Short mmCIF file of C-alpha atoms and ligand atoms in Angstrom, two decimals:
data_model
loop_
_atom_site.label_atom_id
_atom_site.label_comp_id
_atom_site.label_asym_id
_atom_site.label_seq_id
_atom_site.Cartn_x
_atom_site.Cartn_y
_atom_site.Cartn_z
CA MET X 4 76.90 98.61 87.87
CA VAL X 5 77.59 101.39 89.69
CA LEU X 6 78.61 104.74 88.65
CA ARG X 7 82.17 105.81 88.89
CA ILE X 8 83.02 108.74 90.96
CA ARG X 9 86.69 109.89 91.03
CA PRO X 10 87.93 108.83 94.68
CA SER X 11 89.53 112.15 95.01
CA MET X 12 86.20 113.97 94.85
CA ILE X 13 84.22 111.54 97.30
CA GLY X 14 86.85 112.44 100.02
CA LEU X 15 86.73 116.24 99.21
CA SER X 16 84.68 118.56 102.00
CA SER X 17 82.09 120.82 100.02
CA TYR X 18 82.37 124.47 100.34
CA VAL X 19 80.53 126.04 103.33
CA ALA X 20 78.86 129.44 102.16
CA GLY X 21 78.26 132.09 105.06
CA ARG X 22 74.30 131.47 105.79
CA LYS X 23 71.73 133.96 105.04
CA VAL X 24 69.38 133.92 108.31
CA PRO X 25 66.45 136.73 107.78
CA GLY X 26 66.84 139.49 110.11
CA ALA X 27 70.15 138.41 111.65
CA ALA X 28 73.46 140.39 111.16
CA LEU X 29 75.19 138.60 108.23
CA LEU X 30 78.92 138.52 109.47
CA ALA X 31 79.88 135.07 107.57
CA GLY X 32 80.76 136.13 104.11
CA ASN X 33 83.27 138.79 104.34
CA GLU X 34 80.79 140.91 102.07
CA CYS X 35 80.88 144.90 102.10
CA PRO X 36 78.09 145.92 104.24
CA TYR X 37 77.06 149.09 102.71
CA GLY X 38 75.17 147.77 99.75
CA LEU X 39 75.96 148.41 96.00
CA LEU X 40 77.71 151.31 95.41
CA PRO X 41 75.33 154.29 93.66
CA ALA X 42 76.56 154.35 90.31
CA VAL X 43 76.33 150.61 90.07
CA ALA X 44 72.60 150.45 91.32
CA ALA X 45 71.65 153.31 88.78
CA TRP X 46 73.70 151.40 85.93
CA LEU X 47 72.05 148.24 86.67
CA ALA X 48 68.46 149.47 86.45
CA ARG X 49 69.37 150.84 82.87
CA ALA X 50 71.29 147.63 81.73
CA ALA X 51 68.80 145.05 82.61
CA PRO X 52 67.05 144.91 79.42
CA ALA X 53 70.21 144.11 77.66
CA ALA X 54 70.29 140.70 79.65
CA PHE X 55 68.29 138.48 77.03
CA ARG X 56 71.67 138.61 74.81
CA TYR X 57 74.82 136.66 75.67
CA PRO X 58 77.37 138.97 77.26
CA ASP X 59 80.50 140.03 75.32
CA MET X 60 82.65 136.81 75.76
CA ALA X 61 85.94 139.01 76.03
CA CYS X 62 84.78 141.49 78.58
CA GLY X 63 86.25 144.19 76.10
CA THR X 64 85.09 147.43 78.01
CA LEU X 65 85.86 145.80 81.50
CA VAL X 66 89.45 144.59 80.37
CA GLN X 67 90.11 147.94 78.76
CA ALA X 68 89.14 149.64 82.17
CA LEU X 69 91.18 147.14 84.08
CA ALA X 70 94.15 147.98 81.91
CA ALA X 71 93.96 151.81 82.29
CA GLN X 72 93.42 151.24 86.25
CA HIS X 73 96.37 149.13 86.64
CA GLY X 74 98.61 150.47 84.21
CA VAL X 75 99.02 147.30 81.95
CA THR X 76 97.79 146.11 78.65
CA ALA X 77 94.60 144.14 78.06
CA GLU X 78 96.40 141.19 77.05
CA GLN X 79 97.68 141.02 80.69
CA ILE X 80 94.12 140.76 81.88
CA ALA X 81 92.05 137.32 82.47
CA VAL X 82 88.70 137.64 84.11
CA GLY X 83 86.45 135.23 85.57
CA ALA X 84 82.92 134.57 87.36
CA GLY X 85 84.87 135.59 90.79
CA SER X 86 88.35 135.36 91.26
CA THR X 87 87.45 131.98 92.65
CA GLU X 88 86.71 131.13 88.95
CA VAL X 89 89.90 132.28 88.04
CA CYS X 90 91.67 130.44 90.73
CA GLY X 91 90.01 127.41 88.84
CA GLN X 92 91.46 128.70 85.23
CA LEU X 93 94.88 128.95 86.45
CA LEU X 94 94.99 125.75 88.04
CA HIS X 95 93.67 124.29 84.61
CA THR X 96 96.46 125.93 82.75
CA VAL X 97 99.58 124.49 84.88
CA VAL X 98 98.29 121.45 86.73
CA ASP X 99 98.27 117.72 84.80
CA PRO X 100 97.09 114.79 87.01
CA GLY X 101 98.99 114.24 90.03
CA ASP X 102 101.09 117.73 90.06
CA GLU X 103 101.35 119.37 93.15
CA VAL X 104 99.81 122.68 94.43
CA ILE X 105 100.99 124.40 97.77
CA PHE X 106 99.18 126.71 100.03
CA GLY X 107 99.03 127.64 103.70
CA TRP X 108 96.71 126.27 105.69
CA ARG X 109 94.27 127.30 106.90
CA SER X 110 93.50 129.39 104.19
CA PHE X 111 90.72 129.91 101.23
CA GLU X 112 88.65 126.82 101.50
CA ALA X 113 88.27 127.03 97.75
CA TYR X 114 91.91 126.10 97.36
CA PRO X 115 91.88 122.58 98.03
CA LEU X 116 88.59 121.69 96.27
CA LEU X 117 89.83 123.45 93.00
CA THR X 118 92.91 121.69 93.24
CA ALA X 119 91.17 118.27 93.36
CA VAL X 120 88.72 119.30 90.67
CA ALA X 121 91.56 120.19 88.56
CA GLY X 122 93.10 116.44 89.19
CA GLY X 123 96.03 118.04 91.16
CA VAL X 124 97.63 117.14 94.78
CA ALA X 125 97.21 119.47 97.32
CA VAL X 126 100.09 120.47 99.62
CA PRO X 127 98.51 122.48 102.59
CA VAL X 128 101.41 123.73 104.83
CA PRO X 129 100.53 124.83 108.34
CA LEU X 130 100.53 128.43 109.29
CA HIS X 131 103.29 129.72 111.50
CA GLY X 132 100.81 130.86 114.26
CA ASP X 133 98.05 133.00 112.33
CA THR X 134 100.40 133.79 109.42
CA LEU X 135 101.66 132.14 106.44
CA ASP X 136 104.79 130.30 106.76
CA LEU X 137 106.57 131.17 103.47
CA ASP X 138 109.77 129.33 104.30
CA ALA X 139 107.98 126.13 105.19
CA MET X 140 105.95 126.60 101.93
CA LEU X 141 109.20 126.92 99.91
CA ALA X 142 110.51 123.92 101.69
CA SER X 143 107.74 121.90 100.43
CA VAL X 144 108.51 122.39 96.74
CA THR X 145 109.09 119.10 94.56
CA SER X 146 109.71 118.28 91.37
CA ARG X 147 105.90 118.10 90.91
CA THR X 148 105.06 121.48 92.27
CA ARG X 149 103.05 123.40 89.52
CA LEU X 150 101.42 126.09 91.38
CA ILE X 151 101.42 127.87 94.76
CA PHE X 152 98.73 129.84 96.41
CA VAL X 153 99.44 132.94 98.56
CA CYS X 154 96.68 134.30 100.24
CA ASN X 155 97.77 137.68 101.21
CA PRO X 156 96.03 138.91 103.91
CA ASN X 157 95.30 135.62 104.40
CA ASN X 158 91.29 134.15 104.92
CA PRO X 159 90.33 133.56 107.47
CA THR X 160 93.08 134.64 109.72
CA GLY X 161 93.41 138.23 108.16
CA THR X 162 97.09 138.33 108.65
CA ALA X 163 99.63 139.36 105.96
CA VAL X 164 103.00 138.89 105.20
CA GLY X 165 105.29 141.88 104.53
CA ALA X 166 106.43 143.03 100.88
CA ASP X 167 110.17 142.28 102.16
CA ASN X 168 109.18 138.82 102.88
CA LEU X 169 107.17 138.21 100.19
CA GLN X 170 109.94 139.40 97.50
CA ARG X 171 112.22 137.01 99.16
CA PHE X 172 110.05 134.28 98.38
CA LEU X 173 109.22 135.09 95.21
CA ALA X 174 113.00 135.26 94.46
CA ALA X 175 113.73 131.92 96.22
CA VAL X 176 110.74 130.27 93.93
CA SER X 177 111.84 128.61 90.70
CA ASP X 178 110.29 130.64 87.88
CA ASP X 179 108.85 127.17 86.19
CA ILE X 180 106.29 127.33 89.25
CA LEU X 181 103.39 129.62 89.02
CA VAL X 182 102.94 131.73 92.09
CA VAL X 183 99.26 133.26 92.33
CA LEU X 184 99.09 136.15 94.92
CA ASP X 185 95.43 135.97 95.78
CA GLU X 186 94.80 139.84 97.05
CA ALA X 187 91.06 139.63 97.66
CA TYR X 188 91.39 141.80 100.43
CA ARG X 189 94.20 144.16 99.53
CA GLU X 190 92.08 147.40 99.81
CA TYR X 191 91.64 147.13 103.47
CA ALA X 192 95.43 146.34 104.12
CA GLU X 193 98.35 148.65 104.92
CA PRO X 194 99.55 149.63 101.73
CA ALA X 195 103.27 148.43 102.45
CA LEU X 196 101.94 144.95 102.90
CA VAL X 197 100.55 144.52 99.40
CA THR X 198 101.95 144.41 96.19
CA ASP X 199 102.20 146.80 93.28
CA ALA X 200 100.70 144.39 90.50
CA SER X 201 101.87 146.14 87.41
CA ASP X 202 105.26 146.32 89.04
CA LEU X 203 105.58 142.89 90.05
CA ILE X 204 104.45 140.92 87.16
CA GLY X 205 106.84 142.78 84.84
CA LYS X 206 109.23 141.56 86.61
CA ARG X 207 108.40 138.12 87.14
CA PRO X 208 106.67 135.98 84.47
CA ASN X 209 105.60 133.18 86.65
CA VAL X 210 103.57 135.34 89.13
CA VAL X 211 99.95 136.63 88.76
CA VAL X 212 97.99 138.86 91.11
CA LEU X 213 94.41 137.94 91.73
CA ARG X 214 91.49 140.45 92.44
CA THR X 215 87.99 140.45 92.94
CA PHE X 216 85.05 142.71 92.56
CA SER X 217 83.18 140.62 95.55
CA LYS X 218 84.76 142.50 98.48
CA ALA X 219 85.61 146.37 98.51
CA TYR X 220 83.69 146.63 95.19
CA ALA X 221 80.51 145.30 96.95
CA LEU X 222 79.81 142.94 94.07
CA ALA X 223 79.85 139.78 95.44
CA GLY X 224 76.25 138.75 93.92
CA LEU X 225 77.29 139.38 90.31
CA ARG X 226 80.52 137.44 90.22
CA VAL X 227 83.54 139.51 88.87
CA GLY X 228 87.05 138.80 89.43
CA TYR X 229 90.46 138.78 87.37
CA CYS X 230 94.07 138.27 87.27
CA LEU X 231 97.19 140.15 86.09
CA GLY X 232 99.97 138.37 84.79
CA ALA X 233 102.36 138.17 81.57
CA ALA X 234 100.61 137.91 78.07
CA ALA X 235 102.06 134.71 76.96
CA LEU X 236 100.67 132.94 80.30
CA ILE X 237 97.14 134.97 80.17
CA ARG X 238 96.66 133.89 76.43
CA GLN X 239 96.33 130.28 77.96
CA VAL X 240 94.28 131.25 80.91
CA ARG X 241 91.60 132.77 79.20
CA LYS X 242 91.23 129.32 77.42
CA ALA X 243 90.11 127.84 80.48
CA GLN X 244 87.35 130.28 81.36
CA ILE X 245 83.94 128.84 81.08
CA PRO X 246 82.49 130.47 78.10
CA PHE X 247 80.41 133.64 79.00
CA SER X 248 80.83 133.24 82.65
CA VAL X 249 80.97 136.80 83.05
CA GLY X 250 77.41 138.10 82.58
CA THR X 251 76.42 141.22 80.91
CA LEU X 252 74.99 142.93 84.21
CA ALA X 253 78.15 141.84 85.97
CA GLN X 254 80.76 143.49 83.30
CA ASP X 255 78.80 146.62 83.42
CA ALA X 256 78.54 147.04 86.95
CA ALA X 257 82.27 146.27 87.22
CA VAL X 258 82.98 148.86 85.04
CA ALA X 259 80.43 151.33 86.98
CA ALA X 260 82.15 150.37 90.15
CA LEU X 261 85.64 151.21 88.90
CA GLY X 262 84.55 154.83 88.27
CA GLU X 263 83.51 154.74 91.94
CA ALA X 264 87.12 155.22 93.38
CA ALA X 265 86.32 157.65 95.93
CA GLU X 266 83.09 156.21 97.46
CA VAL X 267 85.26 152.59 97.91
CA THR X 268 87.82 154.30 99.31
CA ARG X 269 85.54 156.05 102.08
CA ARG X 270 84.02 152.97 102.65
CA VAL X 271 87.23 151.08 102.89
CA ARG X 272 88.13 153.45 105.57
CA LEU X 273 84.75 153.04 107.55
CA THR X 274 85.22 149.22 107.59
CA VAL X 275 89.21 149.69 108.56
CA ALA X 276 88.10 151.76 111.51
CA GLU X 277 85.41 149.56 112.77
CA ARG X 278 88.06 146.59 112.16
CA ASP X 279 90.37 148.25 114.71
CA ARG X 280 87.37 149.04 117.00
CA VAL X 281 86.42 145.77 116.92
CA THR X 282 89.82 144.29 117.52
CA ALA X 283 90.67 146.75 120.49
CA ARG X 284 87.20 146.00 122.29
CA LEU X 285 87.81 141.99 122.02
CA ARG X 286 91.33 142.18 123.26
CA GLY X 287 89.97 144.20 126.03
CA PHE X 288 87.52 141.23 126.82
CA GLY X 289 90.52 139.12 126.75
CA TYR X 290 90.26 137.35 123.41
CA ASP X 291 93.40 136.93 121.51
CA VAL X 292 92.90 138.40 118.05
CA PRO X 293 95.71 138.58 115.40
CA GLN X 294 95.83 141.95 114.02
CA SER X 295 93.69 141.74 110.60
CA GLN X 296 94.53 143.54 107.54
CA ALA X 297 91.17 142.52 105.65
CA ASN X 298 87.39 143.37 106.21
CA PHE X 299 87.21 140.48 108.80
CA VAL X 300 88.80 139.20 112.29
CA TRP X 301 89.85 136.03 113.43
CA LEU X 302 89.30 134.69 116.90
CA PRO X 303 91.50 131.46 117.35
CA LEU X 304 89.01 129.90 119.88
CA GLY X 305 89.94 126.26 119.31
CA PRO X 306 87.65 123.71 120.54
CA ASP X 307 85.29 126.39 121.83
CA SER X 308 84.72 127.62 118.01
CA LYS X 309 81.46 125.97 117.15
CA GLY X 310 79.93 126.68 120.50
CA PHE X 311 80.76 130.35 120.13
CA ALA X 312 79.50 130.54 116.72
CA ASP X 313 76.28 128.76 117.76
CA GLU X 314 75.79 131.26 120.84
CA CYS X 315 76.17 134.16 118.20
CA LEU X 316 73.63 132.81 115.86
CA ALA X 317 71.06 132.31 118.72
CA GLY X 318 71.91 135.85 119.48
CA GLY X 319 71.11 137.17 115.79
CA VAL X 320 74.75 137.24 114.44
CA VAL X 321 75.93 134.68 111.81
CA ILE X 322 79.62 134.37 112.14
CA ARG X 323 81.98 131.58 110.10
CA PRO X 324 83.11 129.06 112.52
CA PHE X 325 86.01 126.34 111.69
CA PRO X 326 85.36 123.91 114.31
CA ASP X 327 88.32 123.15 116.64
CA GLU X 328 90.52 126.00 115.17
CA GLY X 329 88.48 129.52 115.31
CA VAL X 330 85.87 131.69 114.20
CA ARG X 331 85.83 134.61 111.34
CA VAL X 332 83.59 137.39 111.91
CA THR X 333 83.09 139.73 109.20
CA VAL X 334 83.36 143.42 109.88
CA GLY X 335 79.85 144.74 109.37
CA LEU X 336 77.87 148.13 109.74
CA PRO X 337 78.91 149.82 113.49
CA GLU X 338 75.25 148.66 114.85
CA GLU X 339 75.98 144.89 113.71
CA ASN X 340 79.48 145.26 115.14
CA ASP X 341 78.02 146.27 118.44
CA LEU X 342 75.64 143.50 118.44
CA PHE X 343 78.44 141.05 118.03
CA LEU X 344 80.70 142.66 120.38
CA GLU X 345 77.87 142.32 123.03
CA LEU X 346 77.57 138.73 122.59
CA ALA X 347 81.23 138.32 122.88
CA GLU X 348 81.46 140.09 126.11
CA LYS X 349 78.72 137.78 127.75
CA LEU X 350 80.44 134.54 125.92
CA ARG X 351 83.75 135.48 127.65
C1 PLP H 403 86.29 136.20 98.77
C2 PLP H 403 87.81 135.43 98.29
C3 PLP H 403 88.12 135.46 97.10
C4 PLP H 403 87.11 135.99 96.23
O1 PLP H 403 85.99 135.47 96.00
P1 PLP H 403 85.07 135.93 94.40
O2 PLP H 403 85.03 134.37 93.79
O3 PLP H 403 85.99 136.88 93.64
O4 PLP H 403 83.76 136.19 95.04
C5 PLP H 403 89.19 135.17 96.48
N1 PLP H 403 89.91 134.63 97.22
C6 PLP H 403 89.82 135.01 98.49
C7 PLP H 403 90.76 134.35 99.65
C8 PLP H 403 88.68 135.23 99.08
O5 PLP H 403 88.44 135.04 100.60
#
């Protein structure tokens, strides 16, 4: 007898993580290049001895701090080991086998994986150029649709849909469908292009806003993310969290990071300035680069994508190719960006 594997798993592609090549500029993971926030580093050193105990399963201190930050109640927040885990929790909360999950494509590669793991049917909707096609996503809704991911700004293309477009979209979606606004990169976007989460979830109980500590808060290695939503929904979403998935140090570090707002803002400004410098230089070389609202840029190189990424790797810069579509390049330190720009100029 042969072990039976679910057919929906066999057909899935695995998540491709950014490679860690010693000595190279690592511009494939959309991480913050400036290292741990100073208060976080100090706190981790002090907090380490507590790690022999199980963490606070409810993440009480962190949830309180987030509630204060967003002007919501603790009952409106669910946490997970990165917002990737929270995506899974949301799917497990609303998707039964065979139910449909809509997302733009290409977008965050965890969406199709987590959808299949949850037993759902992925409905990828092609982008319009480099931007989510909200109208086409609406047109893809059927009686089986249970959840729609809206990645804004979109990974890997970096583009954002404006607030007006988003509001029109949300007004048109039936309120028995969960809309997940994934705002992993919201700190890097023009404020007019992202939501006021607390206002939004107060008005629309079928909408949740997903946030992470992995990008602007420089905590990708500790795994903390969360969503904001209506209390009745959040109560169910919390049941789908893997018990104790957010470790003690991760919780403490996230609380410490929330206290470093000024430093986070300073770093975000540096990254946005570098992003716009890199974009302008690349356009100057003749590359087509959509306006990014995130901490990375997208070069739609089509069939040249893999070769371009291989050449960059040989030149000491790790970027993320999506074969036959494009490459995504994280905005790093100025000297890392310069190294990438040198290679990009040569490869033109
Ligand atoms: C990086 C990213 C996340 C966050 O991932 P974590 O699990 O919190 O590290 C979520 N959504 C998108 C679109 C991302 O690019």
